[in-house]
PDB file of C-alpha atoms in Angstrom:
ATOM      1  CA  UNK A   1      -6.266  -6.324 -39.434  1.00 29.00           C
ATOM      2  CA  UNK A   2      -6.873  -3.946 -36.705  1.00 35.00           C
ATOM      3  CA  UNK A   3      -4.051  -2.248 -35.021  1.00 39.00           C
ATOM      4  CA  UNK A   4      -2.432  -3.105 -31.882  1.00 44.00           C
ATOM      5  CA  UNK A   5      -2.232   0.797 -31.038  1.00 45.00           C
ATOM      6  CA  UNK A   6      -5.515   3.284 -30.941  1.00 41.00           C
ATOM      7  CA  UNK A   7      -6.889   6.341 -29.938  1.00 41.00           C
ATOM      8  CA  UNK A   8      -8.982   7.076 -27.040  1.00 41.00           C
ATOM      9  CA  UNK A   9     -10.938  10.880 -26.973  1.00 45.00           C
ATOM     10  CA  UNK A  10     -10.780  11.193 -22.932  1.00 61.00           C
ATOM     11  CA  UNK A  11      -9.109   9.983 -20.192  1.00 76.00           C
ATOM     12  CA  UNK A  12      -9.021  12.882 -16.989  1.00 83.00           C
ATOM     13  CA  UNK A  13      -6.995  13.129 -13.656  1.00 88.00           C
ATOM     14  CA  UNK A  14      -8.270  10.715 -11.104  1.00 92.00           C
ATOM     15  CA  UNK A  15     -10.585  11.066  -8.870  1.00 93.00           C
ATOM     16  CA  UNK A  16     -11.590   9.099  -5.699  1.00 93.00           C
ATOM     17  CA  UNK A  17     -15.437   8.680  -7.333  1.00 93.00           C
ATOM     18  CA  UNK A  18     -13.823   6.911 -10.221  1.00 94.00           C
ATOM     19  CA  UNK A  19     -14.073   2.816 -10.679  1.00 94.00           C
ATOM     20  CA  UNK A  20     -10.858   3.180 -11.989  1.00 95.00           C
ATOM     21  CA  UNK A  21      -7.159   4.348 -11.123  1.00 96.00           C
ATOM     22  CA  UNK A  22      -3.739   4.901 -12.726  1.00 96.00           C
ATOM     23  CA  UNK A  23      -0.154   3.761 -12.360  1.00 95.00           C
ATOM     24  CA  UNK A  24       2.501   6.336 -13.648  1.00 95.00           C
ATOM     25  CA  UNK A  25       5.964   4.712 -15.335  1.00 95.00           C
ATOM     26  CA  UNK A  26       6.533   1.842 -17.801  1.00 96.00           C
ATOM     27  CA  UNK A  27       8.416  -0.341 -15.035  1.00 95.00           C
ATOM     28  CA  UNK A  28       5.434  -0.291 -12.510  1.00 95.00           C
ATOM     29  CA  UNK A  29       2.823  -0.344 -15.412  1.00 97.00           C
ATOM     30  CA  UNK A  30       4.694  -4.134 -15.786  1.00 97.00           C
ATOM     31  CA  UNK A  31       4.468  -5.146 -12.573  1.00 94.00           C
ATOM     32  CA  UNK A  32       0.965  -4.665 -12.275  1.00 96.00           C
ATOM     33  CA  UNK A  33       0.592  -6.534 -15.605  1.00 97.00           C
ATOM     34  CA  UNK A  34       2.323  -9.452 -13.655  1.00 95.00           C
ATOM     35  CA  UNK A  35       0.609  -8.937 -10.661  1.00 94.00           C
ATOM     36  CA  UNK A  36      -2.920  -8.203 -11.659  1.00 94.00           C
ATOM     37  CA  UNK A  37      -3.679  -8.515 -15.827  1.00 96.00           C
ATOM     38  CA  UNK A  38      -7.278  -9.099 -15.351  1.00 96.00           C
ATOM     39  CA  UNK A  39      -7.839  -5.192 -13.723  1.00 96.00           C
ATOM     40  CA  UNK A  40      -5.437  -3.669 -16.390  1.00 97.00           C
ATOM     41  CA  UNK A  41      -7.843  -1.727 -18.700  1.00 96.00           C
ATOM     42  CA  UNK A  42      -4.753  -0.206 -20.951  1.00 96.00           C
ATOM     43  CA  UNK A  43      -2.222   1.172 -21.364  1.00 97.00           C
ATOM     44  CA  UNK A  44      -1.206   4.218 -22.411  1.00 96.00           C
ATOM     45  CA  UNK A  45       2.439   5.016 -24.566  1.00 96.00           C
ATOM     46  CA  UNK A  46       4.262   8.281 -25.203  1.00 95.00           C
ATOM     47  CA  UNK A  47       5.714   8.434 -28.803  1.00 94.00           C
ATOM     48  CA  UNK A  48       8.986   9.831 -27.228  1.00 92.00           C
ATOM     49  CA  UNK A  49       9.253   6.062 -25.413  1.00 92.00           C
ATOM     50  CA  UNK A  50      12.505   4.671 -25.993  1.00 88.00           C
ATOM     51  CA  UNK A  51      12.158   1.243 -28.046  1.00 92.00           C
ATOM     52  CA  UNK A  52      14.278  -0.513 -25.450  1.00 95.00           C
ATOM     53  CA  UNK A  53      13.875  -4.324 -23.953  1.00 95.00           C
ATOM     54  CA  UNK A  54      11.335  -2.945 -20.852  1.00 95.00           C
ATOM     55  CA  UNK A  55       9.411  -1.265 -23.404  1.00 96.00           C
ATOM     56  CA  UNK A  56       9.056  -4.092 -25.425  1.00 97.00           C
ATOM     57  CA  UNK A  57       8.619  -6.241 -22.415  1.00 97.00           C
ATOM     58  CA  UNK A  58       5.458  -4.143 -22.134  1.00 98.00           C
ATOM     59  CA  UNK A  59       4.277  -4.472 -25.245  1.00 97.00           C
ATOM     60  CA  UNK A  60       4.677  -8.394 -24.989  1.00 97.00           C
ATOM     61  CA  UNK A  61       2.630  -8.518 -21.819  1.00 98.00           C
ATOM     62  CA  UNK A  62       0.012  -6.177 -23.170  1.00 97.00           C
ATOM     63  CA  UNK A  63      -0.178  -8.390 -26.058  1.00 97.00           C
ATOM     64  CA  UNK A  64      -0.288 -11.715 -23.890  1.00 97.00           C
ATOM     65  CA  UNK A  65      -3.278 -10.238 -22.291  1.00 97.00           C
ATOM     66  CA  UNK A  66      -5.071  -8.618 -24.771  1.00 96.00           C
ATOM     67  CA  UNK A  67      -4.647  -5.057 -22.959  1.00 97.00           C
ATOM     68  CA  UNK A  68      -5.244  -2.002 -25.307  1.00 96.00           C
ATOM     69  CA  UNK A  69      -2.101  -0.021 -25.863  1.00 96.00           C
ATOM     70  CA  UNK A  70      -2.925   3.200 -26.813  1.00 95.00           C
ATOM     71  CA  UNK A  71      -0.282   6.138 -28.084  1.00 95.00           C
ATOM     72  CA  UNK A  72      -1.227   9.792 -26.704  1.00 94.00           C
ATOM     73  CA  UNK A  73       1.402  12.113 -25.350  1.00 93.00           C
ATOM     74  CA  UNK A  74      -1.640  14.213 -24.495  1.00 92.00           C
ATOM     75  CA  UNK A  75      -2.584  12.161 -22.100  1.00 93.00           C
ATOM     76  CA  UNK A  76       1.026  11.154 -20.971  1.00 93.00           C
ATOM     77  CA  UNK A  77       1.338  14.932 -20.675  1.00 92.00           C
ATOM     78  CA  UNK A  78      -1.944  15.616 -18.956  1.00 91.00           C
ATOM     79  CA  UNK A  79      -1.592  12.596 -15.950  1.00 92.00           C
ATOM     80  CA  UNK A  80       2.067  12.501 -15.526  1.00 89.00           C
ATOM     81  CA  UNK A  81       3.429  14.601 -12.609  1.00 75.00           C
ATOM     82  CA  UNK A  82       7.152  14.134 -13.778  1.00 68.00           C
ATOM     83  CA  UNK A  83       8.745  14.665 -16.721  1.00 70.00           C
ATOM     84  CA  UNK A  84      10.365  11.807 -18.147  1.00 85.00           C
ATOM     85  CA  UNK A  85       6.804   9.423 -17.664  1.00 92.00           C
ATOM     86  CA  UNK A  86       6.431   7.554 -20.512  1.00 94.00           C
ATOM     87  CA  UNK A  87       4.013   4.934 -19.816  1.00 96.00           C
ATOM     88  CA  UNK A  88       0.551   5.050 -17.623  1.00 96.00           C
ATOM     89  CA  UNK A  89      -1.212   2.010 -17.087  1.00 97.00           C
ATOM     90  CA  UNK A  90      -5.178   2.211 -16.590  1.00 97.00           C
ATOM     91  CA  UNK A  91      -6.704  -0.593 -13.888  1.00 97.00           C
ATOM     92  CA  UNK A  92      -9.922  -1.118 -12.585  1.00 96.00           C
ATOM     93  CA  UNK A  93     -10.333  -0.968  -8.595  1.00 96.00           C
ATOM     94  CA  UNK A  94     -10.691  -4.094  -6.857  1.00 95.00           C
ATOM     95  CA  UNK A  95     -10.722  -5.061  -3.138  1.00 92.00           C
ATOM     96  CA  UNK A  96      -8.825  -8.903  -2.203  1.00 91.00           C
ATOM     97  CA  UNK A  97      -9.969 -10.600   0.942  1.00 92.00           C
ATOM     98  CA  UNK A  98      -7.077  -9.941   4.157  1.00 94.00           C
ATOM     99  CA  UNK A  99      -6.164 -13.826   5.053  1.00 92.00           C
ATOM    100  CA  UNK A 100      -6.295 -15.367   8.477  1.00 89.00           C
ATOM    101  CA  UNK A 101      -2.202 -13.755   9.148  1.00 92.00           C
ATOM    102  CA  UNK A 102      -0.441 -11.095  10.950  1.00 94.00           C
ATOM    103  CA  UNK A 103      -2.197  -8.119   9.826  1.00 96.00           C
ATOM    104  CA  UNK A 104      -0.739  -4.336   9.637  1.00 97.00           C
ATOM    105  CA  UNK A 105      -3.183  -1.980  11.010  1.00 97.00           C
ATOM    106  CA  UNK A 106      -2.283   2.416  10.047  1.00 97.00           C
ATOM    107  CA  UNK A 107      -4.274   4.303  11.997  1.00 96.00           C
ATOM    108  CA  UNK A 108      -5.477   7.215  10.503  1.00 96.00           C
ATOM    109  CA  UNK A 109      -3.538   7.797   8.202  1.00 95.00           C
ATOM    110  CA  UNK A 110      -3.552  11.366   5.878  1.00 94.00           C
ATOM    111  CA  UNK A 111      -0.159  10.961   4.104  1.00 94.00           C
ATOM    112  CA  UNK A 112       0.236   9.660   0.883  1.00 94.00           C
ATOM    113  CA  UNK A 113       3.724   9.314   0.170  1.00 93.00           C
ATOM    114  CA  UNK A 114       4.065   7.534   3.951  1.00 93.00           C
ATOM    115  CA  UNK A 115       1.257   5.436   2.854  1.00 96.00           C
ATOM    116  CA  UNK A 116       2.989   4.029   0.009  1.00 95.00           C
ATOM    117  CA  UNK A 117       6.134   4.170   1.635  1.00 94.00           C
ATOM    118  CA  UNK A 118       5.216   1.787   4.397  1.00 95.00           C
ATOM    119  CA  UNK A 119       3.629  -0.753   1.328  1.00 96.00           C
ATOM    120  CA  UNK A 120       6.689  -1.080   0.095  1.00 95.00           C
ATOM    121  CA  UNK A 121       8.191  -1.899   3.536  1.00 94.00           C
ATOM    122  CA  UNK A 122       5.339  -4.025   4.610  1.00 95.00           C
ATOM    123  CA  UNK A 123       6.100  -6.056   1.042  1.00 95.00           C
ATOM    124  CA  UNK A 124       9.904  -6.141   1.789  1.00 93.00           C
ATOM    125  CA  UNK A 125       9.227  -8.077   5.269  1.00 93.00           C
ATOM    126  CA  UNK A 126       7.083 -10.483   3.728  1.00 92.00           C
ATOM    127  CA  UNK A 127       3.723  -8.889   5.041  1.00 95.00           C
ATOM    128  CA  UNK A 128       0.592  -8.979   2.463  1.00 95.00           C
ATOM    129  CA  UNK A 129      -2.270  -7.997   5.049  1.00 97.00           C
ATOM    130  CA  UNK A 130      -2.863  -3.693   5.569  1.00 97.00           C
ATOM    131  CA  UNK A 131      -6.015  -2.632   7.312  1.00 97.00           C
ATOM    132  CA  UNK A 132      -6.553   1.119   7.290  1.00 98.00           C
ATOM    133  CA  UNK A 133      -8.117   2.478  10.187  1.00 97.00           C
ATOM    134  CA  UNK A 134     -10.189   5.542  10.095  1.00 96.00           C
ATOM    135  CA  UNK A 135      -8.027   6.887   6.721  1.00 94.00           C
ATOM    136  CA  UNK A 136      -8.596   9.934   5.471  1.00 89.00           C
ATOM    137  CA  UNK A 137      -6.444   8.690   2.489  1.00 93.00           C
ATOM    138  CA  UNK A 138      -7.651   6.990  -1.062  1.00 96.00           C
ATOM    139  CA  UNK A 139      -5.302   3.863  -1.355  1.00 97.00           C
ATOM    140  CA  UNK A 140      -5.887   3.876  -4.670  1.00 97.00           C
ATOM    141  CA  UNK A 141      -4.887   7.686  -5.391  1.00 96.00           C
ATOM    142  CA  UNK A 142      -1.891   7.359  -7.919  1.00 95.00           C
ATOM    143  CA  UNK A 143       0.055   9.170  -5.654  1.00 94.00           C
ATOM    144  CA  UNK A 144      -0.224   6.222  -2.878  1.00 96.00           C
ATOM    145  CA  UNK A 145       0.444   3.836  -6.060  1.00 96.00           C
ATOM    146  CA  UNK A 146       3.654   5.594  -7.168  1.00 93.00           C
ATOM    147  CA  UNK A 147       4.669   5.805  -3.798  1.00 94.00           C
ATOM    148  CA  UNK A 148       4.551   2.458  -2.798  1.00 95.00           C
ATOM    149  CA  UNK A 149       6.486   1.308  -6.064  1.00 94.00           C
ATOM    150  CA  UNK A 150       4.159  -1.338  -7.536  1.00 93.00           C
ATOM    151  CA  UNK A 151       4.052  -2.974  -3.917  1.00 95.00           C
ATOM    152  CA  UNK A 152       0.041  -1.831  -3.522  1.00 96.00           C
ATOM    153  CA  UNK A 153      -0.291  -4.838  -5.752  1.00 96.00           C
ATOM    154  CA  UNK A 154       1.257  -7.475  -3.868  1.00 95.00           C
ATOM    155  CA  UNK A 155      -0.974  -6.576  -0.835  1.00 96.00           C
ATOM    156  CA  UNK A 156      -4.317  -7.171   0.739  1.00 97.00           C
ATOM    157  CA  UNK A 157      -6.180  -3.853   1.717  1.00 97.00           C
ATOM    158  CA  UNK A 158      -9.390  -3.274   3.540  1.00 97.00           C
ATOM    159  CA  UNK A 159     -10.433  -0.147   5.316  1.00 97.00           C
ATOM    160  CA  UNK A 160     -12.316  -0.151   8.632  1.00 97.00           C
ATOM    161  CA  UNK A 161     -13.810   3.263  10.820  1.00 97.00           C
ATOM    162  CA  UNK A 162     -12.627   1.858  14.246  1.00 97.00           C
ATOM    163  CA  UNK A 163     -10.324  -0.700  15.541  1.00 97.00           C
ATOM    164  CA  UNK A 164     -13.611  -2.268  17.563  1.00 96.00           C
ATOM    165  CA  UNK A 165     -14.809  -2.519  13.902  1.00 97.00           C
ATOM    166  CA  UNK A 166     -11.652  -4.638  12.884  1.00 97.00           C
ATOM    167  CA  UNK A 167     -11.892  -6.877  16.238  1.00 96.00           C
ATOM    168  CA  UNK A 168     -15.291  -7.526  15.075  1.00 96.00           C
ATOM    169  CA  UNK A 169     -14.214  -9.781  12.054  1.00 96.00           C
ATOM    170  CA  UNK A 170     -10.568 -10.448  13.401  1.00 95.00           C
ATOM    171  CA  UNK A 171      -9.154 -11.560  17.131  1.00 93.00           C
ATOM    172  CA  UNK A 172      -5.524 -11.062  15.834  1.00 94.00           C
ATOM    173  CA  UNK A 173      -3.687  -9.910  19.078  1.00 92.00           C
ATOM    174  CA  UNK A 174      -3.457  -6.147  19.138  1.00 94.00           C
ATOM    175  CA  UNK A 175      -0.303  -4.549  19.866  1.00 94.00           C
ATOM    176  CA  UNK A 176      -0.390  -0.269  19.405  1.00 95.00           C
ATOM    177  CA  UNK A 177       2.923   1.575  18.805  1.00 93.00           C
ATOM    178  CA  UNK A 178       1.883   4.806  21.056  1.00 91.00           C
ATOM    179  CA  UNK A 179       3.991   7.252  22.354  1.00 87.00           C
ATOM    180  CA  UNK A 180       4.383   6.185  26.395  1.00 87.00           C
ATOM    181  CA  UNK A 181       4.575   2.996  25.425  1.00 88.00           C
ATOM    182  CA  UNK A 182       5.648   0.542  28.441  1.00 89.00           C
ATOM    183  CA  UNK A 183       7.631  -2.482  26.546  1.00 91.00           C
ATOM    184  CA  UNK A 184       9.949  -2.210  24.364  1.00 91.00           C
ATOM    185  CA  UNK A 185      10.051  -3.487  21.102  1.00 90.00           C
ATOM    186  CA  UNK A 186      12.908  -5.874  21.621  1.00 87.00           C
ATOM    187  CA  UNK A 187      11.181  -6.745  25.176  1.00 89.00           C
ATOM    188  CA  UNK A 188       7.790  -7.857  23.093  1.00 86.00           C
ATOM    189  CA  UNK A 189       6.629 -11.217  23.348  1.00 79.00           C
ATOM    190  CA  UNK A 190       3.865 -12.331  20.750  1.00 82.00           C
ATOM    191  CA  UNK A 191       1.764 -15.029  19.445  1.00 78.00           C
ATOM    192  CA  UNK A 192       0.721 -15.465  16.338  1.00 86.00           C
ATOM    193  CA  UNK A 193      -1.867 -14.021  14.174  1.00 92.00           C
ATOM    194  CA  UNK A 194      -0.678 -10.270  15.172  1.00 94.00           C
ATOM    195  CA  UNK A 195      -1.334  -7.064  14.774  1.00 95.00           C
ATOM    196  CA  UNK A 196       0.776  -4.131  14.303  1.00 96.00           C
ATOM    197  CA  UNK A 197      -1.009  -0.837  14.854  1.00 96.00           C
ATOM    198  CA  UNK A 198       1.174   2.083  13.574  1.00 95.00           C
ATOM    199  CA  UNK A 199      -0.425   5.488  13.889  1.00 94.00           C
ATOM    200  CA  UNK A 200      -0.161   8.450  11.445  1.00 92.00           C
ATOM    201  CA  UNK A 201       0.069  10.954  14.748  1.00 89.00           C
ATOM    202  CA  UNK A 202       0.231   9.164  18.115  1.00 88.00           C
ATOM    203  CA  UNK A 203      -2.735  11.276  20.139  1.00 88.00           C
ATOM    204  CA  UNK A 204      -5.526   9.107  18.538  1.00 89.00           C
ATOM    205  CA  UNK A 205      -3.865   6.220  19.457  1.00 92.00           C
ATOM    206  CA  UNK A 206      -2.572   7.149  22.839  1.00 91.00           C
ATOM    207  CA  UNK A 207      -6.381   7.825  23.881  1.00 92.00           C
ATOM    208  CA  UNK A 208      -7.395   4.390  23.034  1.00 93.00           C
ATOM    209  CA  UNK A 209      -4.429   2.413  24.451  1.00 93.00           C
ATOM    210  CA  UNK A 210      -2.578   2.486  28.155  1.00 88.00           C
ATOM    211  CA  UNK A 211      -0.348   0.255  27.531  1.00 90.00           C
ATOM    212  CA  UNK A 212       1.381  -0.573  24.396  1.00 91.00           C
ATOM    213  CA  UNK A 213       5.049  -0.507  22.452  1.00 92.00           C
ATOM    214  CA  UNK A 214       7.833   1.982  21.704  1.00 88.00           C
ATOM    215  CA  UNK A 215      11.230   1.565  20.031  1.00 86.00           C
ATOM    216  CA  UNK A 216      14.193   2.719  22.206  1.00 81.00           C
ATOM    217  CA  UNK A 217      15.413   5.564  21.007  1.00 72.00           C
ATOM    218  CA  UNK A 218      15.854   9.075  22.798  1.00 61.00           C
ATOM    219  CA  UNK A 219      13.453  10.964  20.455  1.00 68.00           C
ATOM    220  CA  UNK A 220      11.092   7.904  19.582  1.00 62.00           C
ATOM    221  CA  UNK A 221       8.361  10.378  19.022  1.00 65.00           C
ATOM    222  CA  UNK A 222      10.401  11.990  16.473  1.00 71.00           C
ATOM    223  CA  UNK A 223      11.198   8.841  14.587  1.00 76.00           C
ATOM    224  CA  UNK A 224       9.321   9.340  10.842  1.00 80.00           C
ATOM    225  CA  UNK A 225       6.879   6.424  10.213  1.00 83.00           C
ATOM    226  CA  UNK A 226       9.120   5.503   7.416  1.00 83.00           C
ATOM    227  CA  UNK A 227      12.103   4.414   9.725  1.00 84.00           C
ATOM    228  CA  UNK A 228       9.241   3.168  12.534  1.00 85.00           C
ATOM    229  CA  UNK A 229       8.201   1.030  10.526  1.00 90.00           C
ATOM    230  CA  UNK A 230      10.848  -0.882   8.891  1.00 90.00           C
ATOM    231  CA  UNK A 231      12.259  -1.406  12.327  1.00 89.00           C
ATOM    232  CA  UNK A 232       9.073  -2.677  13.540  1.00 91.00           C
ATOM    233  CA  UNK A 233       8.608  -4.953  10.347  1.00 93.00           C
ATOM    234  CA  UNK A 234      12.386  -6.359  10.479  1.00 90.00           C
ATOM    235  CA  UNK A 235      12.092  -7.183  13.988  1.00 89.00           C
ATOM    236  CA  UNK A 236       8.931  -9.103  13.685  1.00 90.00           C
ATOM    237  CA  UNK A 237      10.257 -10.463  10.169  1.00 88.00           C
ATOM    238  CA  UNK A 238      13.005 -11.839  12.217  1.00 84.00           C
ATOM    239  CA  UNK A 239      12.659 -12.386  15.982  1.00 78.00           C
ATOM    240  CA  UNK A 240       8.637 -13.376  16.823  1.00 67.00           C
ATOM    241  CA  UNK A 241       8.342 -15.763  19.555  1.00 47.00           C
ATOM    242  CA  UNK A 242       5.629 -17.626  21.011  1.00 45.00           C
ATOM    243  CA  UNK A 243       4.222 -15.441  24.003  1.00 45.00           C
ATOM    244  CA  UNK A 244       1.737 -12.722  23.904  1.00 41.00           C
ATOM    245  CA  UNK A 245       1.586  -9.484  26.861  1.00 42.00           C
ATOM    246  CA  UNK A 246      -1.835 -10.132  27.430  1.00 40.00           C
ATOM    247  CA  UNK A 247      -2.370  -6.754  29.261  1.00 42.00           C
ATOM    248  CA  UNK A 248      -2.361  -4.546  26.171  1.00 42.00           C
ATOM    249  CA  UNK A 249      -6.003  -3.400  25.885  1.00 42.00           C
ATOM    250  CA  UNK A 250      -7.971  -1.138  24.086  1.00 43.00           C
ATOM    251  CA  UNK A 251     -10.040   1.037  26.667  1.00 42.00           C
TER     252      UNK A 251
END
């Protein structure tokens, strides 16, 4: 009878050109076994894992699914960028279709750890739909994976070069976060589907839009994306009405 656990000669750091990417940690390596089996590829196991009920709960699941575990510090050793990673979890890339909802839009983004960190928001408010707009960021980097928790999984992500490129496939009404902004968030009246454009920097953005949303706050522009955006997402979550400001418009 063949083993459950095996050997594998190579696995290297990621890179974007790969059909593949990794998750680091047994606890997020399970949730995209619960999320997504059918992209897991394997797993991988340090020998120094502790043989507790979340490691065995990833065993079981691995099992369930016929995913290959495989035991190799070396590669533990050679992906991980922390020291007490004891699982990585291998999964092909895939792309989901958005649905016909409110939609995020993050325009051009370039940070990964805000990237992720806004997934896991986005998640937490009960959105599923990101669009990226213009990225200069791999979604699928590990570092945007970590990052977001295991959320990444829960969501539906497509990338488009412009926002005209975006209007061509969706009418969602459009409402820009920019930095002289002329209603405030609490003032905003919408209709649904939305959406939410949330810039990395606001000078892209600003360009594009004269009119558009700001959170009241003496230093809004100082506000970190992080904080921006679960505000933005728990007021939505919470208080959307029926009305849309029909006068925000992309030049």
């Amino acid at each position: 009878m063949k083993s459950f656990f095996f050997t594998i000669r190579y696995m290297e750091k990621y890179a974007s050109s790969d059909s593949y990417s990794y998750i680091l940690g047994i606890s997020l390596t399970i949730e995209a076994l619960k999320k997504l089996p059918e992209r897991m590829l394997k797993v991988y196991v340090s020998s120094k894992a502790i043989k507790n009920e979340q490691y065995e709960k990833l065993i079981n699941l691995c099992k369930e699914y016929s995913i290959p575990v495989i035991e190799d510090d070396r590669v533990i050793d050679k992906l991980s960028v922390k020291e007490n990673c004891y699982g990585i979890g291998v999964f092909e890339k895939y792309q989901r279709e958005l649905t016909k909802d409110n939609h995020i839009l993050l325009y051009q983004f370039t940070d990964y750890g805000e990237l992720g960190t806004i997934m896991r928001s986005a998640v937490s408010f009960n959105f599923t739909n990101i669009i990226l707009i213009d990225s200069r960021i791999d979604y699928f980097d590990p570092k945007v994976v970590r990052a977001s928790m295991g959320s990444i999984f829960h969501l539906n992500i497509r990338e488009y070069k412009s926002i005209e490129d975006y209007k061509k496939d969706y009418d969602n009404h459009l409402i820009p976060f920019i930095s002289n902004g002329d209603t405030e968030l609490k003032e905003l009246n919408v209709i649904k589907p939305y959406g939410l454009i949330i810039p990395q920097v606001y000078d892209g953005l600003d360009k594009l839009f004269k009119k558009g949303a700001y959170i009241k706050h003496q230093n809004f522009k100082e506000i970190s994306l992080s904080s921006l955006s679960s505000v933005v997402f728990n007021h939505f979550y919470q208080n959307v009405n029926d009305k849309y400001i029909s006068d925000i418009k992309a030049d």
